[in-house]
Amino acid sequence: MKKKSFNYNIDDSQGTAVEPISIKEFDIERYHEYELSLREKCRSFWNGDKGVAVYRRFRVPQVFASGCKDMKTSLELQLGALEKSMKYRADIPNFLEPWYGIGTIASAFGLDYIWHEGQAPATRPPFNSIEETLKYDYLPVEETEIGRHTMDMIEFFLEKTGGKIPVSFTDTQSPLNIASYLMPMDKLFLEMYDNPEGYKKLLSVITGLLIDFTGKQQELIGNALVYPGHGFASSREFQGIGISDDNTLMVSDDFFERFEIPFREKIGSVFGGCVFHSCGNWSNKIAVVKKIDNLVMVDGAFSEETDPDPNEVEPFVKGFSDTGIVVNARIVGDVQTISDKVKRLWSPGMKLIVVTYCQDPVEQEEAYHRIHQICG
């Protein structure tokens, strides 16, 4: 049998092609009823100490690329995804996301987007030192072009759907990730050690801006808000804020514990807990990530088709069994691939969300039953 591998020739390994649907053509009430029909499953899973739930994620590549520039285009593509998702058996419904790049909080420091045709918005670090960054007269995020667009996008989504369709926060990056958008990485890493007090002050400013702007989103979205948002399976019944923390792989455990964890905990304390994500294989970071006091969920890739360097399975089983912490396991692949990974991921003490990307409803139906059979 040919070994499965990451496909570098496609735009998005986790993407699903959909046809956009206009607001007039989308049946809001039908999706609202569909979401309501899964609420009890979501509530039961979240409130339990262990168990399994299945989420067929519908990630539309254009939404996370140049399609985000036009909120109408983004909404119609996402409505196409929601419509299609109802044909795929799952325990957790999909949701709308006001995604507008990853420079949201960094925009407070004057950062703006660079647009290349067909690509997600890019950024360029505007500063060369921590002190230079701290001297900048930063703004509340909602007063920046990026922040205003994001809030306008949320308002547009809510207005067009009558507030009946679930909506998440925009893509929340960690304070460490955000700092790396403000300075070149090499200079930032040197200054972490040469100017640790300045680095902590910068993280404190970033964290305050993040909490304030996320609170503005929370207030605006209201009862339609699903947690933890972005790339995680999310529900109105869940809690916590999803934080993308990919640069964690490049700092020591000791550094992460002393400098990074306090700010993760501060963010989590406001939004019902901290939810950790990193691309790549972060299995050797499990011990230190678990030291986040209010950690409620972690996310990782678990197949070669999901990520070129997927996570090792056994450390996650050992690290998260009998903790009540959810493992959001993304598994791109066919039914056999999903089954093989779930057999290794599952133990009676696990609280597991299996995220699938099956190609059609028939394959998804089989995967759904296999997963519940294995974990039953």
Tab-separated table of C-alpha atoms in Angstrom:
chain	number	residue	atom	x	y	z
A	1	MET	CA	0.000	0.000	0.000
A	2	LYS	CA	1.313	3.432	-0.947
A	3	LYS	CA	2.187	5.519	2.106
A	4	LYS	CA	-0.007	8.604	2.460
A	5	SER	CA	1.830	11.932	2.389
A	6	PHE	CA	1.177	15.663	2.474
A	7	ASN	CA	0.091	17.100	-0.875
A	8	TYR	CA	2.129	20.232	-1.550
A	9	ASN	CA	0.348	20.825	-4.870
A	10	ILE	CA	-3.018	21.916	-3.483
A	11	ASP	CA	-3.949	25.289	-1.998
A	12	ASP	CA	-5.271	23.988	1.299
A	13	SER	CA	-4.869	20.443	2.602
A	14	GLN	CA	-7.921	20.866	4.833
A	15	GLY	CA	-10.028	22.780	2.326
A	16	THR	CA	-13.385	21.833	0.837
A	17	ALA	CA	-14.598	23.269	-2.469
A	18	VAL	CA	-18.105	24.726	-2.324
A	19	GLU	CA	-20.396	26.812	-4.477
A	20	PRO	CA	-21.293	30.190	-2.966
A	21	ILE	CA	-24.913	30.721	-1.951
A	22	SER	CA	-26.541	34.135	-1.844
A	23	ILE	CA	-28.353	35.319	1.262
A	24	LYS	CA	-31.681	35.140	-0.562
A	25	GLU	CA	-31.095	31.508	-1.539
A	26	PHE	CA	-29.818	30.311	1.842
A	27	ASP	CA	-32.440	28.784	4.148
A	28	ILE	CA	-31.562	30.423	7.466
A	29	GLU	CA	-34.357	28.697	9.396
A	30	ARG	CA	-33.317	25.265	8.164
A	31	TYR	CA	-29.732	25.725	9.307
A	32	HIS	CA	-30.915	27.224	12.584
A	33	GLU	CA	-33.023	24.123	13.237
A	34	TYR	CA	-30.124	21.875	12.230
A	35	GLU	CA	-27.820	23.606	14.700
A	36	LEU	CA	-30.443	23.393	17.448
A	37	SER	CA	-30.827	19.656	16.809
A	38	LEU	CA	-27.159	19.139	17.733
A	39	ARG	CA	-27.084	21.413	20.789
A	40	GLU	CA	-27.837	18.643	23.294
A	41	LYS	CA	-25.045	16.457	21.895
A	42	CYS	CA	-22.641	19.373	22.182
A	43	ARG	CA	-23.793	20.189	25.715
A	44	SER	CA	-23.509	16.579	26.862
A	45	PHE	CA	-20.044	16.184	25.376
A	46	TRP	CA	-18.717	19.431	26.846
A	47	ASN	CA	-20.089	18.794	30.325
A	48	GLY	CA	-18.730	15.247	30.459
A	49	ASP	CA	-15.282	14.217	31.659
A	50	LYS	CA	-14.702	11.934	28.673
A	51	GLY	CA	-16.270	10.864	25.407
A	52	VAL	CA	-16.092	11.371	21.660
A	53	ALA	CA	-17.715	13.756	19.186
A	54	VAL	CA	-17.377	13.997	15.408
A	55	TYR	CA	-16.966	17.254	13.503
A	56	ARG	CA	-16.813	17.367	9.706
A	57	ARG	CA	-15.033	20.682	9.227
A	58	PHE	CA	-15.910	22.784	6.167
A	59	ARG	CA	-12.949	25.077	5.583
A	60	VAL	CA	-13.302	26.996	2.301
A	61	PRO	CA	-9.835	27.885	0.935
A	62	GLN	CA	-10.890	31.225	-0.598
A	63	VAL	CA	-12.293	32.416	2.753
A	64	PHE	CA	-8.813	32.110	4.259
A	65	ALA	CA	-7.129	33.756	1.285
A	66	SER	CA	-8.068	36.716	-0.914
A	67	GLY	CA	-11.785	35.991	-0.498
A	68	CYS	CA	-11.671	37.553	2.960
A	69	LYS	CA	-11.199	41.014	1.442
A	70	ASP	CA	-14.852	41.197	0.397
A	71	MET	CA	-17.234	40.365	3.242
A	72	LYS	CA	-20.106	39.507	0.866
A	73	THR	CA	-17.901	37.011	-0.986
A	74	SER	CA	-16.724	35.519	2.305
A	75	LEU	CA	-20.271	35.171	3.629
A	76	GLU	CA	-21.652	33.579	0.462
A	77	LEU	CA	-18.810	31.054	0.371
A	78	GLN	CA	-19.351	30.209	4.023
A	79	LEU	CA	-23.097	29.866	3.501
A	80	GLY	CA	-22.298	27.441	0.697
A	81	ALA	CA	-20.220	25.483	3.199
A	82	LEU	CA	-22.975	25.485	5.830
A	83	GLU	CA	-25.516	24.273	3.274
A	84	LYS	CA	-23.236	21.442	2.172
A	85	SER	CA	-22.291	20.519	5.741
A	86	MET	CA	-25.838	19.451	6.608
A	87	LYS	CA	-25.441	16.456	4.283
A	88	TYR	CA	-22.501	15.126	6.320
A	89	ARG	CA	-23.212	13.202	9.536
A	90	ALA	CA	-21.653	14.937	12.534
A	91	ASP	CA	-22.207	15.812	16.190
A	92	ILE	CA	-20.977	19.411	16.026
A	93	PRO	CA	-22.245	21.945	13.456
A	94	ASN	CA	-20.149	24.382	11.438
A	95	PHE	CA	-20.271	28.152	11.934
A	96	LEU	CA	-19.459	31.496	10.319
A	97	GLU	CA	-16.090	33.117	10.946
A	98	PRO	CA	-15.256	36.796	10.314
A	99	TRP	CA	-11.731	35.887	9.188
A	100	TYR	CA	-9.670	38.839	7.993
A	101	GLY	CA	-6.061	37.734	8.237
A	102	ILE	CA	-3.850	37.256	11.271
A	103	GLY	CA	-2.713	40.854	11.742
A	104	THR	CA	-5.765	41.964	13.720
A	105	ILE	CA	-4.171	42.866	17.061
A	106	ALA	CA	-0.859	43.880	15.462
A	107	SER	CA	-2.765	46.545	13.520
A	108	ALA	CA	-2.885	48.583	16.741
A	109	PHE	CA	0.802	49.337	16.090
A	110	GLY	CA	0.200	50.759	12.615
A	111	LEU	CA	0.605	47.485	10.760
A	112	ASP	CA	-1.468	47.137	7.583
A	113	TYR	CA	-1.993	44.352	5.066
A	114	ILE	CA	-0.119	43.689	1.847
A	115	TRP	CA	-2.348	42.039	-0.747
A	116	HIS	CA	-0.931	39.668	-3.361
A	117	GLU	CA	-3.300	38.314	-5.990
A	118	GLY	CA	-5.129	35.205	-4.825
A	119	GLN	CA	-3.306	35.106	-1.482
A	120	ALA	CA	-4.181	35.726	2.151
A	121	PRO	CA	-3.177	39.182	3.387
A	122	ALA	CA	0.508	39.426	4.282
A	123	THR	CA	2.291	41.629	6.796
A	124	ARG	CA	5.741	43.174	7.152
A	125	PRO	CA	7.273	43.847	10.614
A	126	PRO	CA	7.451	47.640	11.092
A	127	PHE	CA	9.869	47.733	14.062
A	128	ASN	CA	13.427	46.606	14.821
A	129	SER	CA	13.425	46.468	18.614
A	130	ILE	CA	11.120	46.025	21.584
A	131	GLU	CA	11.820	49.549	22.811
A	132	GLU	CA	10.931	50.992	19.411
A	133	THR	CA	7.692	49.006	19.453
A	134	LEU	CA	6.774	50.159	22.955
A	135	LYS	CA	7.354	53.808	22.044
A	136	TYR	CA	4.699	53.600	19.317
A	137	ASP	CA	1.447	55.392	20.157
A	138	TYR	CA	-0.736	52.347	19.608
A	139	LEU	CA	-4.506	52.526	19.054
A	140	PRO	CA	-7.419	50.403	20.239
A	141	VAL	CA	-7.779	47.680	17.604
A	142	GLU	CA	-11.336	48.704	16.713
A	143	GLU	CA	-10.007	52.101	15.582
A	144	THR	CA	-7.652	50.581	12.984
A	145	GLU	CA	-8.637	49.755	9.398
A	146	ILE	CA	-8.232	46.024	10.047
A	147	GLY	CA	-10.160	46.180	13.312
A	148	ARG	CA	-12.985	48.241	11.800
A	149	HIS	CA	-13.276	45.869	8.846
A	150	THR	CA	-13.454	42.890	11.195
A	151	MET	CA	-16.223	44.484	13.281
A	152	ASP	CA	-18.072	45.538	10.124
A	153	MET	CA	-17.775	41.971	8.881
A	154	ILE	CA	-19.353	40.647	12.079
A	155	GLU	CA	-22.191	43.174	11.826
A	156	PHE	CA	-22.740	42.235	8.180
A	157	PHE	CA	-22.879	38.503	8.981
A	158	LEU	CA	-25.326	39.070	11.850
A	159	GLU	CA	-27.537	41.444	9.873
A	160	LYS	CA	-27.797	39.165	6.856
A	161	THR	CA	-28.531	36.046	8.934
A	162	GLY	CA	-30.761	37.648	11.550
A	163	GLY	CA	-28.370	36.527	14.279
A	164	LYS	CA	-29.649	32.953	13.911
A	165	ILE	CA	-26.487	31.400	12.485
A	166	PRO	CA	-23.558	30.694	14.861
A	167	VAL	CA	-20.586	33.056	14.533
A	168	SER	CA	-17.118	32.787	16.079
A	169	PHE	CA	-14.404	35.253	17.003
A	170	THR	CA	-11.977	36.137	14.253
A	171	ASP	CA	-8.619	34.309	14.187
A	172	THR	CA	-7.010	34.880	17.604
A	173	GLN	CA	-3.214	34.758	17.608
A	174	SER	CA	-1.128	34.327	20.763
A	175	PRO	CA	0.805	37.270	22.231
A	176	LEU	CA	4.029	35.558	21.099
A	177	ASN	CA	2.746	35.184	17.543
A	178	ILE	CA	1.563	38.800	17.512
A	179	ALA	CA	4.958	40.037	18.744
A	180	SER	CA	6.563	38.204	15.812
A	181	TYR	CA	4.474	40.279	13.371
A	182	LEU	CA	5.846	43.495	14.876
A	183	MET	CA	9.571	42.656	14.699
A	184	PRO	CA	11.724	40.351	12.553
A	185	MET	CA	11.869	36.946	14.240
A	186	ASP	CA	15.653	36.888	14.653
A	187	LYS	CA	15.664	40.252	16.431
A	188	LEU	CA	12.676	39.316	18.577
A	189	PHE	CA	14.268	36.075	19.773
A	190	LEU	CA	17.514	37.825	20.673
A	191	GLU	CA	15.650	40.512	22.588
A	192	MET	CA	13.618	37.943	24.511
A	193	TYR	CA	16.870	37.104	26.310
A	194	ASP	CA	18.646	40.470	26.141
A	195	ASN	CA	15.617	42.497	27.263
A	196	PRO	CA	13.290	40.129	29.156
A	197	GLU	CA	11.541	42.884	31.119
A	198	GLY	CA	10.843	44.806	27.925
A	199	TYR	CA	9.523	41.613	26.340
A	200	LYS	CA	7.142	41.035	29.254
A	201	LYS	CA	5.942	44.623	28.991
A	202	LEU	CA	5.293	44.160	25.266
A	203	LEU	CA	3.338	40.952	25.915
A	204	SER	CA	1.322	42.755	28.577
A	205	VAL	CA	0.362	45.527	26.139
A	206	ILE	CA	-0.514	42.999	23.420
A	207	THR	CA	-2.578	40.920	25.853
A	208	GLY	CA	-4.545	43.972	26.962
A	209	LEU	CA	-5.304	44.923	23.365
A	210	LEU	CA	-6.336	41.335	22.571
A	211	ILE	CA	-8.672	41.045	25.558
A	212	ASP	CA	-10.264	44.422	24.847
A	213	PHE	CA	-10.907	43.725	21.157
A	214	THR	CA	-12.121	40.180	21.771
A	215	GLY	CA	-14.516	41.584	24.366
A	216	LYS	CA	-15.850	43.986	21.729
A	217	GLN	CA	-16.450	41.016	19.404
A	218	GLN	CA	-18.116	39.056	22.197
A	219	GLU	CA	-20.474	41.921	22.980
A	220	LEU	CA	-21.375	42.433	19.317
A	221	ILE	CA	-21.969	38.768	18.470
A	222	GLY	CA	-24.026	38.133	21.599
A	223	ASN	CA	-26.032	34.906	21.756
A	224	ALA	CA	-24.854	33.808	18.312
A	225	LEU	CA	-21.276	33.380	19.592
A	226	VAL	CA	-19.662	29.947	19.498
A	227	TYR	CA	-16.522	29.001	21.421
A	228	PRO	CA	-13.572	28.535	21.089
A	229	GLY	CA	-13.708	29.644	17.424
A	230	HIS	CA	-11.584	29.664	14.270
A	231	GLY	CA	-9.997	26.266	13.511
A	232	PHE	CA	-11.535	24.436	16.448
A	233	ALA	CA	-14.814	22.560	16.582
A	234	SER	CA	-17.032	25.162	18.238
A	235	SER	CA	-20.472	25.447	19.779
A	236	ARG	CA	-22.633	27.787	21.813
A	237	GLU	CA	-22.341	25.048	24.467
A	238	PHE	CA	-18.525	25.083	24.585
A	239	GLN	CA	-16.199	27.463	26.400
A	240	GLY	CA	-12.744	28.970	26.016
A	241	ILE	CA	-10.907	31.028	23.437
A	242	GLY	CA	-8.908	29.377	20.669
A	243	ILE	CA	-5.370	30.747	20.441
A	244	SER	CA	-2.966	29.998	17.584
A	245	ASP	CA	0.461	29.560	19.175
A	246	ASP	CA	2.717	28.118	16.467
A	247	ASN	CA	5.879	29.909	17.596
A	248	THR	CA	5.788	27.927	20.835
A	249	LEU	CA	7.797	25.273	19.006
A	250	MET	CA	10.754	27.659	18.849
A	251	VAL	CA	11.068	28.565	22.536
A	252	SER	CA	12.228	26.403	25.445
A	253	ASP	CA	9.793	24.896	27.924
A	254	ASP	CA	11.304	26.984	30.708
A	255	PHE	CA	10.904	30.196	28.696
A	256	PHE	CA	7.310	29.316	27.765
A	257	GLU	CA	6.411	28.625	31.380
A	258	ARG	CA	7.974	31.809	32.762
A	259	PHE	CA	7.096	34.309	30.037
A	260	GLU	CA	4.182	32.964	27.994
A	261	ILE	CA	1.851	30.991	30.262
A	262	PRO	CA	0.843	33.918	32.527
A	263	PHE	CA	-0.536	35.811	29.528
A	264	ARG	CA	-2.374	32.740	28.153
A	265	GLU	CA	-3.988	32.298	31.554
A	266	LYS	CA	-4.985	35.955	31.717
A	267	ILE	CA	-6.717	35.723	28.330
A	268	GLY	CA	-8.363	32.420	29.243
A	269	SER	CA	-9.666	33.788	32.540
A	270	VAL	CA	-11.814	36.301	30.644
A	271	PHE	CA	-13.242	33.910	28.030
A	272	GLY	CA	-13.876	30.654	29.865
A	273	GLY	CA	-10.502	28.993	29.484
A	274	CYS	CA	-7.508	28.732	27.191
A	275	VAL	CA	-7.524	26.614	24.019
A	276	PHE	CA	-4.135	25.826	22.482
A	277	HIS	CA	-3.258	25.274	18.813
A	278	SER	CA	0.002	24.812	17.002
A	279	CYS	CA	0.639	23.511	13.523
A	280	GLY	CA	3.240	20.791	13.156
A	281	ASN	CA	4.333	18.234	15.725
A	282	TRP	CA	4.144	19.755	19.191
A	283	SER	CA	3.879	16.469	21.094
A	284	ASN	CA	7.112	17.205	22.985
A	285	LYS	CA	5.490	20.396	24.351
A	286	ILE	CA	2.522	18.662	25.977
A	287	ALA	CA	3.954	18.720	29.500
A	288	VAL	CA	4.535	22.473	29.513
A	289	VAL	CA	1.286	23.322	27.680
A	290	LYS	CA	-0.604	21.398	30.377
A	291	LYS	CA	0.808	23.845	32.920
A	292	ILE	CA	-1.622	26.459	31.580
A	293	ASP	CA	-3.929	26.500	34.588
A	294	ASN	CA	-7.194	27.078	32.716
A	295	LEU	CA	-6.478	24.878	29.670
A	296	VAL	CA	-9.735	23.360	28.367
A	297	MET	CA	-8.847	22.141	24.858
A	298	VAL	CA	-5.866	21.483	22.602
A	299	ASP	CA	-5.699	21.046	18.839
A	300	GLY	CA	-3.359	19.089	16.627
A	301	ALA	CA	-2.903	17.447	13.233
A	302	PHE	CA	-2.747	13.649	13.295
A	303	SER	CA	-2.279	12.446	9.736
A	304	GLU	CA	0.359	12.943	7.066
A	305	GLU	CA	-2.295	14.379	4.749
A	306	THR	CA	-3.211	17.039	7.321
A	307	ASP	CA	0.274	18.355	8.069
A	308	PRO	CA	3.730	17.477	6.686
A	309	ASP	CA	4.867	16.885	10.283
A	310	PRO	CA	1.854	15.475	12.142
A	311	ASN	CA	1.764	14.825	15.855
A	312	GLU	CA	2.785	11.589	17.489
A	313	VAL	CA	-0.331	9.948	18.890
A	314	GLU	CA	0.857	8.216	22.057
A	315	PRO	CA	2.032	11.348	23.939
A	316	PHE	CA	-1.446	12.860	23.541
A	317	VAL	CA	-3.143	9.764	24.936
A	318	LYS	CA	-0.705	9.638	27.834
A	319	GLY	CA	-0.854	13.386	28.433
A	320	PHE	CA	-4.587	14.050	28.169
A	321	SER	CA	-6.387	10.881	29.314
A	322	ASP	CA	-8.379	11.445	32.508
A	323	THR	CA	-7.760	15.216	32.477
A	324	GLY	CA	-11.080	16.439	31.051
A	325	ILE	CA	-9.098	18.471	28.502
A	326	VAL	CA	-10.514	18.084	24.988
A	327	VAL	CA	-8.206	16.922	22.190
A	328	ASN	CA	-9.391	18.373	18.863
A	329	ALA	CA	-7.804	15.899	16.443
A	330	ARG	CA	-7.699	16.947	12.789
A	331	ILE	CA	-7.428	13.928	10.483
A	332	VAL	CA	-7.412	14.438	6.716
A	333	GLY	CA	-7.729	11.061	5.026
A	334	ASP	CA	-10.052	8.236	4.037
A	335	VAL	CA	-12.114	6.087	6.388
A	336	GLN	CA	-9.272	3.642	6.952
A	337	THR	CA	-6.840	6.426	7.839
A	338	ILE	CA	-9.348	7.958	10.247
A	339	SER	CA	-10.100	4.581	11.836
A	340	ASP	CA	-6.431	3.715	12.290
A	341	LYS	CA	-5.676	7.056	13.956
A	342	VAL	CA	-8.750	6.961	16.202
A	343	LYS	CA	-7.907	3.442	17.412
A	344	ARG	CA	-4.555	4.784	18.582
A	345	LEU	CA	-5.946	8.053	19.953
A	346	TRP	CA	-8.772	6.562	21.933
A	347	SER	CA	-8.649	5.357	25.503
A	348	PRO	CA	-11.579	5.249	27.952
A	349	GLY	CA	-10.337	8.409	29.695
A	350	MET	CA	-10.043	10.572	26.577
A	351	LYS	CA	-12.268	13.524	25.706
A	352	LEU	CA	-11.845	13.510	21.946
A	353	ILE	CA	-13.216	15.476	19.008
A	354	VAL	CA	-12.428	13.750	15.724
A	355	VAL	CA	-12.301	16.306	12.918
A	356	THR	CA	-12.862	14.709	9.521
A	357	TYR	CA	-12.627	15.944	5.934
A	358	CYS	CA	-14.404	13.115	4.086
A	359	GLN	CA	-15.017	13.643	0.387
A	360	ASP	CA	-18.717	12.793	0.273
A	361	PRO	CA	-21.653	12.117	2.624
A	362	VAL	CA	-21.436	8.336	2.177
A	363	GLU	CA	-17.799	8.249	3.253
A	364	GLN	CA	-18.594	10.580	6.164
A	365	GLU	CA	-21.458	8.348	7.300
A	366	GLU	CA	-19.125	5.358	7.402
A	367	ALA	CA	-16.415	7.323	9.201
A	368	TYR	CA	-18.948	8.604	11.739
A	369	HIS	CA	-20.142	5.118	12.647
A	370	ARG	CA	-16.605	3.713	12.739
A	371	ILE	CA	-15.473	6.451	15.123
A	372	HIS	CA	-18.359	5.912	17.531
A	373	GLN	CA	-17.931	2.152	17.301
A	374	ILE	CA	-14.225	2.379	18.181
A	375	CYS	CA	-14.867	4.796	21.042
A	376	GLY	CA	-18.066	3.154	22.259
